[in-house]
Amino acid sequence: MLSSTMRFRSERDGYARYSPSVVIVALWVANLPGAIETARAEPESAHETTSTANHREFEELQGSFESGPQVTQACLECHTEAAKQVQDTVHWTWSFEHPDTGQQLGKRHVVNSFCSNVRANEPRCTSCHNGYGWDDASFDFADETLVDCLSCHDTTGTYTKAPKRAGRVLEEKVRVHGKTLKPPNLGHVARNVGAPSIETCGSCHFNGGGGDGSKHGDLDSSLLDAPYELSVHMSPEGAGMGCSDCHVTRGHDMAGGRYDMTARDQIGTGHPGHRRAAATCESCHGLQPHDGSFYIATTLNQHSDRVACQTCHIPKIARGGVSTKTFWDWSKAGRLDEGGRPIHEKNENGRTTYWSRWGEIRWDENYRPSYAWFDGDVRYTLPTDRIDPNEVVPINFFSGDHDDPDARIWPFKIMRGRQPYDAERQRLAMMHLFGDGGTAYWKNLEWKPAIEAAMEAADLPFSGKVGFVDTKMYWAVTHMVAPADQALSCKSCHSKSSVLSELGGFYMPARDAHGLIDLIGRLALAAVALAVLVHGGLRIRYHLGRRRR
Amino acid sequence: MKRRIRLFSRFERLWHWSQAFLIIGMLITGFELHGTYTLLGYRTAAEVHVACAVALMTVWVFAIFWHIITGEWRQYIPTTRKLNAIIYFYTRGIFRGDPHPFRPTRGRKHNPLQLLAYLVFNTVVSPTIWITGLLYLSIQLADSMIPIPLSVVAPIHVAAAYATATFLLAHVYMITTGRSVFQHLKAMITGFKTVEVDPEPVADALPERTLGTGR
């Protein structure tokens, strides 16, 4: 469709002498409705056509490159501020001080309910760092040549970082999970840089937590060439948008993020001169996004003051056919078969349900999210915080209620599991999983040395007593927006079997009722009905009696 | 002596029947919105409920205006005169086939018991459901403008709805208690009723000439 439309355009421009009938025939051939569709999707290719630089012609990028840092040096010849900008972002620091709570967050510091912690496991985890060689705490975060430009700006799809070498470029062919990875031609990649695509972002963000879709439940490989039903935004049949169309970037700093979210955007699209970098729905759709009849539009727009857009418009988690982890029990790890070999069990989708290294895993797809009042400020139970092992430990948590103007009802994936903790000091434990050192759990299947090593690397005390505690972790659902006709219906919430049955503190028609009023009302109706029956019955009886006489 | 008199003007009948259908529509959709059952679907029920409410409010504006201008509001001045006779009729006389002790006239259309019921409905139940309904709508359409939470407004609205349903049930039964089962219904459709004209009307509390014709 694209080519025929473009051919039509060039014909019209180049051969203006063609008679109108030729144009009409050309229009018919070009199939006009399709041509309009294509015109709407045009910005995607505009990245290429509107750029004022052709990197293929740059002298600095000619020839071949020996290493990633060498490419970066070439980039910095012209983009003098780029590395400094990147080094100020969470993509580089993996560290985030929450502006409202003051908590020190970021991948470098928190414990999650997947592989728990980066510290002590760097070479594996940091293969998704946009830097080269973050092997351990000694990594020089100020070295500009260690910034990996290509991880985000590759457009060839051939740039590959080694999966277990701290973010370094792959240097020899390897097979990982059945896929062969080939070392990239760095010169070719460098000469073909461009804006990030769904593929580049997805190469890390789709695969966190141990494989495609594992972690988020709303980010997985199904978003590559997504069908319209999966994502009205990212599908080529929909708006054809990429990640950075919402995660708008200013000086390499991207809008959006999970620690400090805008749970309720009260600014909307703003006016000229207002902010441009915002990842909220409202920043494009405005504060009055619904149309239709006055009553319905006003009612739905009013709802969006208290209900996040995502709650209705992302009706299910993992809708693209890729399942997501919902439960991870580390306490079951370490079991071996009779021959002393590790056990690896998979479900019908080929996803690991038990592995001696991992423990027990549960997966789910296309399922209803959990809902909660959310004010956008996510707090974490850090390894320095005391926990109550008799309760389910919230790995992260937040506040919000009906009367909090910053909060709205949001959909969440809740990741549950059991993970190790220091049974004496009552703190979440970090674990050393990956590596060749004598302590890595994935080598020895021994918890005590693995935790000891990780806690030491993180400079945290450890009593030596390992326990396991139930945990849960909230993942706000915000991607994979469904077509409007697949949004939750009124009745999804407004009924006795409301999906919001767990949320209290406010009155919701159809879900809620005042029990005493219902009782008295029904009794009154029943009493009158009974009176009518008795009175009417007597009237008929006496009437018949009189007639007989 | 029997005479066929015009009891209800065209406006009154139009008012009565539009109000009747709108109230029934609001009760059916309202209890769906309350979660009692599923019928039209929540969204449609909400739209119909609010559309009926707007229509009914319009009807009421006209009706109140009409009652004031014509002086017909005086029909609702309560009286206990002959109230006992009416109660006696409905508990005893009706079964023996006694004639109704009340003879409606243009000046006094409602018997004292009926009048009390309508008065309570018009001054207590209806205003309650209207005020809470408008508050409900304003909370729904313009959240924080109203300081009263839905958790207060909604239960009162529901309570008034139960009262309305109860009134309606009793009212529908009471119209069958005429000389024939359909006598009252016919009167409200045609406007005319055949009544006994006594030398001494029982319940003419007010002289007819003080009232407007209402036509």
mmCIF file of C-alpha atoms in Angstrom, chain A residues 35-212:
data_model
loop_
_atom_site.group_PDB
_atom_site.id
_atom_site.type_symbol
_atom_site.label_atom_id
_atom_site.label_comp_id
_atom_site.label_asym_id
_atom_site.label_seq_id
_atom_site.Cartn_x
_atom_site.Cartn_y
_atom_site.Cartn_z
ATOM 1 C CA ALA A 35 -3.863 5.809 0.965
ATOM 2 C CA ILE A 36 -5.353 7.783 3.846
ATOM 3 C CA GLU A 37 -4.402 5.020 6.276
ATOM 4 C CA THR A 38 -0.847 5.137 5.020
ATOM 5 C CA ALA A 39 -0.679 8.883 5.350
ATOM 6 C CA ARG A 40 -1.600 8.547 9.016
ATOM 7 C CA ALA A 41 1.214 6.091 9.667
ATOM 8 C CA GLU A 42 3.740 8.264 7.877
ATOM 9 C CA PRO A 43 5.640 9.715 10.897
ATOM 10 C CA GLU A 44 7.315 6.320 11.362
ATOM 11 C CA SER A 45 9.324 6.692 8.200
ATOM 12 C CA ALA A 46 9.705 10.412 8.803
ATOM 13 C CA HIS A 47 12.444 9.721 11.360
ATOM 14 C CA GLU A 48 14.644 8.734 8.491
ATOM 15 C CA THR A 49 13.586 11.294 5.948
ATOM 16 C CA THR A 50 13.564 14.328 8.244
ATOM 17 C CA SER A 51 17.029 13.784 9.722
ATOM 18 C CA THR A 52 19.518 16.441 8.654
ATOM 19 C CA ALA A 53 22.460 14.068 8.913
ATOM 20 C CA ASN A 54 23.384 10.930 7.004
ATOM 21 C CA HIS A 55 25.687 9.005 9.299
ATOM 22 C CA ARG A 56 26.898 6.859 6.411
ATOM 23 C CA GLU A 57 28.781 9.864 5.092
ATOM 24 C CA PHE A 58 30.566 10.774 8.323
ATOM 25 C CA GLU A 59 34.329 10.401 8.153
ATOM 26 C CA GLU A 60 34.512 9.416 11.823
ATOM 27 C CA LEU A 61 32.354 6.371 11.162
ATOM 28 C CA GLN A 62 34.181 4.960 8.163
ATOM 29 C CA GLY A 63 36.168 1.760 8.483
ATOM 30 C CA SER A 64 35.811 -0.851 11.172
ATOM 31 C CA PHE A 65 35.715 -0.650 14.959
ATOM 32 C CA GLU A 66 37.411 -2.941 17.429
ATOM 33 C CA SER A 67 35.183 -2.321 20.448
ATOM 34 C CA GLY A 68 32.081 -0.595 21.699
ATOM 35 C CA PRO A 69 33.950 2.216 23.474
ATOM 36 C CA GLN A 70 35.740 2.964 20.204
ATOM 37 C CA VAL A 71 32.376 3.578 18.529
ATOM 38 C CA THR A 72 31.321 5.763 21.441
ATOM 39 C CA GLN A 73 34.458 7.870 21.063
ATOM 40 C CA ALA A 74 33.551 8.431 17.424
ATOM 41 C CA CYS A 75 29.988 9.416 18.364
ATOM 42 C CA LEU A 76 31.250 11.880 20.952
ATOM 43 C CA GLU A 77 33.376 13.674 18.354
ATOM 44 C CA CYS A 78 30.196 15.347 17.157
ATOM 45 C CA HIS A 79 27.659 14.633 19.945
ATOM 46 C CA THR A 80 29.822 16.217 22.612
ATOM 47 C CA GLU A 81 27.102 16.320 25.285
ATOM 48 C CA ALA A 82 25.460 12.977 24.587
ATOM 49 C CA ALA A 83 27.373 10.851 27.081
ATOM 50 C CA LYS A 84 26.996 13.437 29.841
ATOM 51 C CA GLN A 85 23.257 13.488 29.188
ATOM 52 C CA VAL A 86 22.991 9.704 29.260
ATOM 53 C CA GLN A 87 25.004 9.537 32.455
ATOM 54 C CA ASP A 88 22.348 11.661 34.163
ATOM 55 C CA THR A 89 19.546 9.209 33.402
ATOM 56 C CA VAL A 90 18.312 6.084 35.194
ATOM 57 C CA HIS A 91 19.165 4.106 32.077
ATOM 58 C CA TRP A 92 22.786 4.688 33.082
ATOM 59 C CA THR A 93 22.748 5.100 36.851
ATOM 60 C CA TRP A 94 20.193 2.387 37.707
ATOM 61 C CA SER A 95 19.720 4.603 40.716
ATOM 62 C CA PHE A 96 16.840 6.881 41.598
ATOM 63 C CA GLU A 97 16.283 9.012 44.650
ATOM 64 C CA HIS A 98 12.554 9.426 44.996
ATOM 65 C CA PRO A 99 11.807 13.156 45.102
ATOM 66 C CA ASP A 100 8.724 12.759 47.330
ATOM 67 C CA THR A 101 9.696 9.941 49.688
ATOM 68 C CA GLY A 102 13.459 10.420 49.694
ATOM 69 C CA GLN A 103 13.918 6.652 49.357
ATOM 70 C CA GLN A 104 17.018 5.525 47.490
ATOM 71 C CA LEU A 105 15.618 3.361 44.712
ATOM 72 C CA GLY A 106 16.836 2.085 41.367
ATOM 73 C CA LYS A 107 17.887 -1.354 40.178
ATOM 74 C CA ARG A 108 21.223 -0.904 41.895
ATOM 75 C CA HIS A 109 19.579 -0.675 45.329
ATOM 76 C CA VAL A 110 16.209 -2.415 45.446
ATOM 77 C CA VAL A 111 15.244 -6.042 45.821
ATOM 78 C CA ASN A 112 12.531 -7.321 43.485
ATOM 79 C CA SER A 113 10.614 -10.581 43.388
ATOM 80 C CA PHE A 114 12.346 -11.994 40.324
ATOM 81 C CA CYS A 115 16.123 -12.455 40.451
ATOM 82 C CA SER A 116 16.064 -10.080 43.376
ATOM 83 C CA ASN A 117 19.161 -7.897 43.050
ATOM 84 C CA VAL A 118 21.773 -6.591 40.644
ATOM 85 C CA ARG A 119 24.564 -6.330 43.185
ATOM 86 C CA ALA A 120 26.831 -9.409 43.050
ATOM 87 C CA ASN A 121 25.211 -10.523 39.785
ATOM 88 C CA GLU A 122 26.401 -7.654 37.608
ATOM 89 C CA PRO A 123 27.886 -9.410 34.586
ATOM 90 C CA ARG A 124 24.510 -11.060 33.862
ATOM 91 C CA CYS A 125 22.147 -8.221 34.831
ATOM 92 C CA THR A 126 24.238 -5.470 33.293
ATOM 93 C CA SER A 127 24.113 -7.060 29.852
ATOM 94 C CA CYS A 128 21.052 -4.811 29.702
ATOM 95 C CA HIS A 129 22.949 -1.745 30.915
ATOM 96 C CA ASN A 130 23.573 0.927 28.296
ATOM 97 C CA GLY A 131 27.246 0.825 29.165
ATOM 98 C CA TYR A 132 30.276 -1.371 28.669
ATOM 99 C CA GLY A 133 31.807 -3.492 31.409
ATOM 100 C CA TRP A 134 29.827 -2.914 34.605
ATOM 101 C CA ASP A 135 31.395 -5.980 36.232
ATOM 102 C CA ASP A 136 31.093 -4.953 39.845
ATOM 103 C CA ALA A 137 30.969 -1.985 42.191
ATOM 104 C CA SER A 138 34.240 -0.673 40.790
ATOM 105 C CA PHE A 139 32.605 0.328 37.484
ATOM 106 C CA ASP A 140 33.520 3.908 36.536
ATOM 107 C CA PHE A 141 30.179 5.645 36.006
ATOM 108 C CA ALA A 142 31.966 8.842 34.952
ATOM 109 C CA ASP A 143 33.850 7.348 31.985
ATOM 110 C CA GLU A 144 32.077 8.719 28.912
ATOM 111 C CA THR A 145 33.538 6.159 26.539
ATOM 112 C CA LEU A 146 31.771 3.414 28.483
ATOM 113 C CA VAL A 147 28.364 4.733 27.412
ATOM 114 C CA ASP A 148 26.808 2.340 24.912
ATOM 115 C CA CYS A 149 25.179 4.492 22.206
ATOM 116 C CA LEU A 150 24.368 1.566 19.950
ATOM 117 C CA SER A 151 22.179 -0.375 22.380
ATOM 118 C CA CYS A 152 19.472 2.222 21.811
ATOM 119 C CA HIS A 153 20.431 3.707 18.422
ATOM 120 C CA ASP A 154 21.044 0.580 16.356
ATOM 121 C CA THR A 155 18.640 0.392 13.432
ATOM 122 C CA THR A 156 20.094 -2.699 11.749
ATOM 123 C CA GLY A 157 18.886 -5.214 14.315
ATOM 124 C CA THR A 158 22.347 -6.806 14.244
ATOM 125 C CA TYR A 159 23.874 -5.121 17.293
ATOM 126 C CA THR A 160 24.200 -7.694 20.042
ATOM 127 C CA LYS A 161 25.622 -7.411 23.513
ATOM 128 C CA ALA A 162 27.098 -10.521 25.074
ATOM 129 C CA PRO A 163 24.447 -11.975 27.412
ATOM 130 C CA LYS A 164 26.797 -12.576 30.328
ATOM 131 C CA ARG A 165 29.639 -10.089 29.919
ATOM 132 C CA ALA A 166 28.528 -6.946 31.734
ATOM 133 C CA GLY A 167 27.162 -5.212 28.685
ATOM 134 C CA ARG A 168 30.160 -5.718 26.442
ATOM 135 C CA VAL A 169 29.632 -6.259 22.746
ATOM 136 C CA LEU A 170 29.371 -9.882 21.699
ATOM 137 C CA GLU A 171 32.704 -10.953 20.253
ATOM 138 C CA GLU A 172 32.085 -14.539 19.254
ATOM 139 C CA LYS A 173 29.142 -16.626 18.139
ATOM 140 C CA VAL A 174 27.133 -18.110 21.043
ATOM 141 C CA ARG A 175 23.944 -20.092 21.472
ATOM 142 C CA VAL A 176 21.608 -18.745 24.145
ATOM 143 C CA HIS A 177 18.268 -20.463 24.904
ATOM 144 C CA GLY A 178 18.366 -22.149 21.488
ATOM 145 C CA LYS A 179 19.099 -18.968 19.555
ATOM 146 C CA THR A 180 22.407 -18.302 17.827
ATOM 147 C CA LEU A 181 23.818 -14.842 18.459
ATOM 148 C CA LYS A 182 26.423 -13.435 16.069
ATOM 149 C CA PRO A 183 28.919 -10.677 16.831
ATOM 150 C CA PRO A 184 27.932 -7.437 15.088
ATOM 151 C CA ASN A 185 29.847 -5.500 12.433
ATOM 152 C CA LEU A 186 30.302 -2.373 14.542
ATOM 153 C CA GLY A 187 31.183 -0.136 11.584
ATOM 154 C CA HIS A 188 27.988 -1.094 9.780
ATOM 155 C CA VAL A 189 25.914 -0.562 12.923
ATOM 156 C CA ALA A 190 27.570 2.807 13.626
ATOM 157 C CA ARG A 191 26.940 4.089 10.099
ATOM 158 C CA ASN A 192 23.236 3.179 10.383
ATOM 159 C CA VAL A 193 22.278 4.705 13.690
ATOM 160 C CA GLY A 194 18.876 6.263 14.173
ATOM 161 C CA ALA A 195 16.108 6.856 16.670
ATOM 162 C CA PRO A 196 15.231 4.010 19.063
ATOM 163 C CA SER A 197 12.598 1.573 17.853
ATOM 164 C CA ILE A 198 10.269 -0.890 19.541
ATOM 165 C CA GLU A 199 12.918 -3.521 18.798
ATOM 166 C CA THR A 200 15.764 -1.683 20.518
ATOM 167 C CA CYS A 201 13.740 -0.815 23.632
ATOM 168 C CA GLY A 202 12.190 -4.279 23.649
ATOM 169 C CA SER A 203 15.531 -6.067 23.474
ATOM 170 C CA CYS A 204 15.823 -5.306 27.182
ATOM 171 C CA HIS A 205 12.377 -4.255 28.375
ATOM 172 C CA PHE A 206 10.510 -7.217 26.881
ATOM 173 C CA ASN A 207 12.895 -9.734 28.418
ATOM 174 C CA GLY A 208 13.361 -8.638 32.027
ATOM 175 C CA GLY A 209 12.718 -11.095 34.829
ATOM 176 C CA GLY A 210 13.904 -14.159 32.931
ATOM 177 C CA GLY A 211 12.545 -14.240 29.390
ATOM 178 C CA ASP A 212 9.953 -12.795 27.052
#
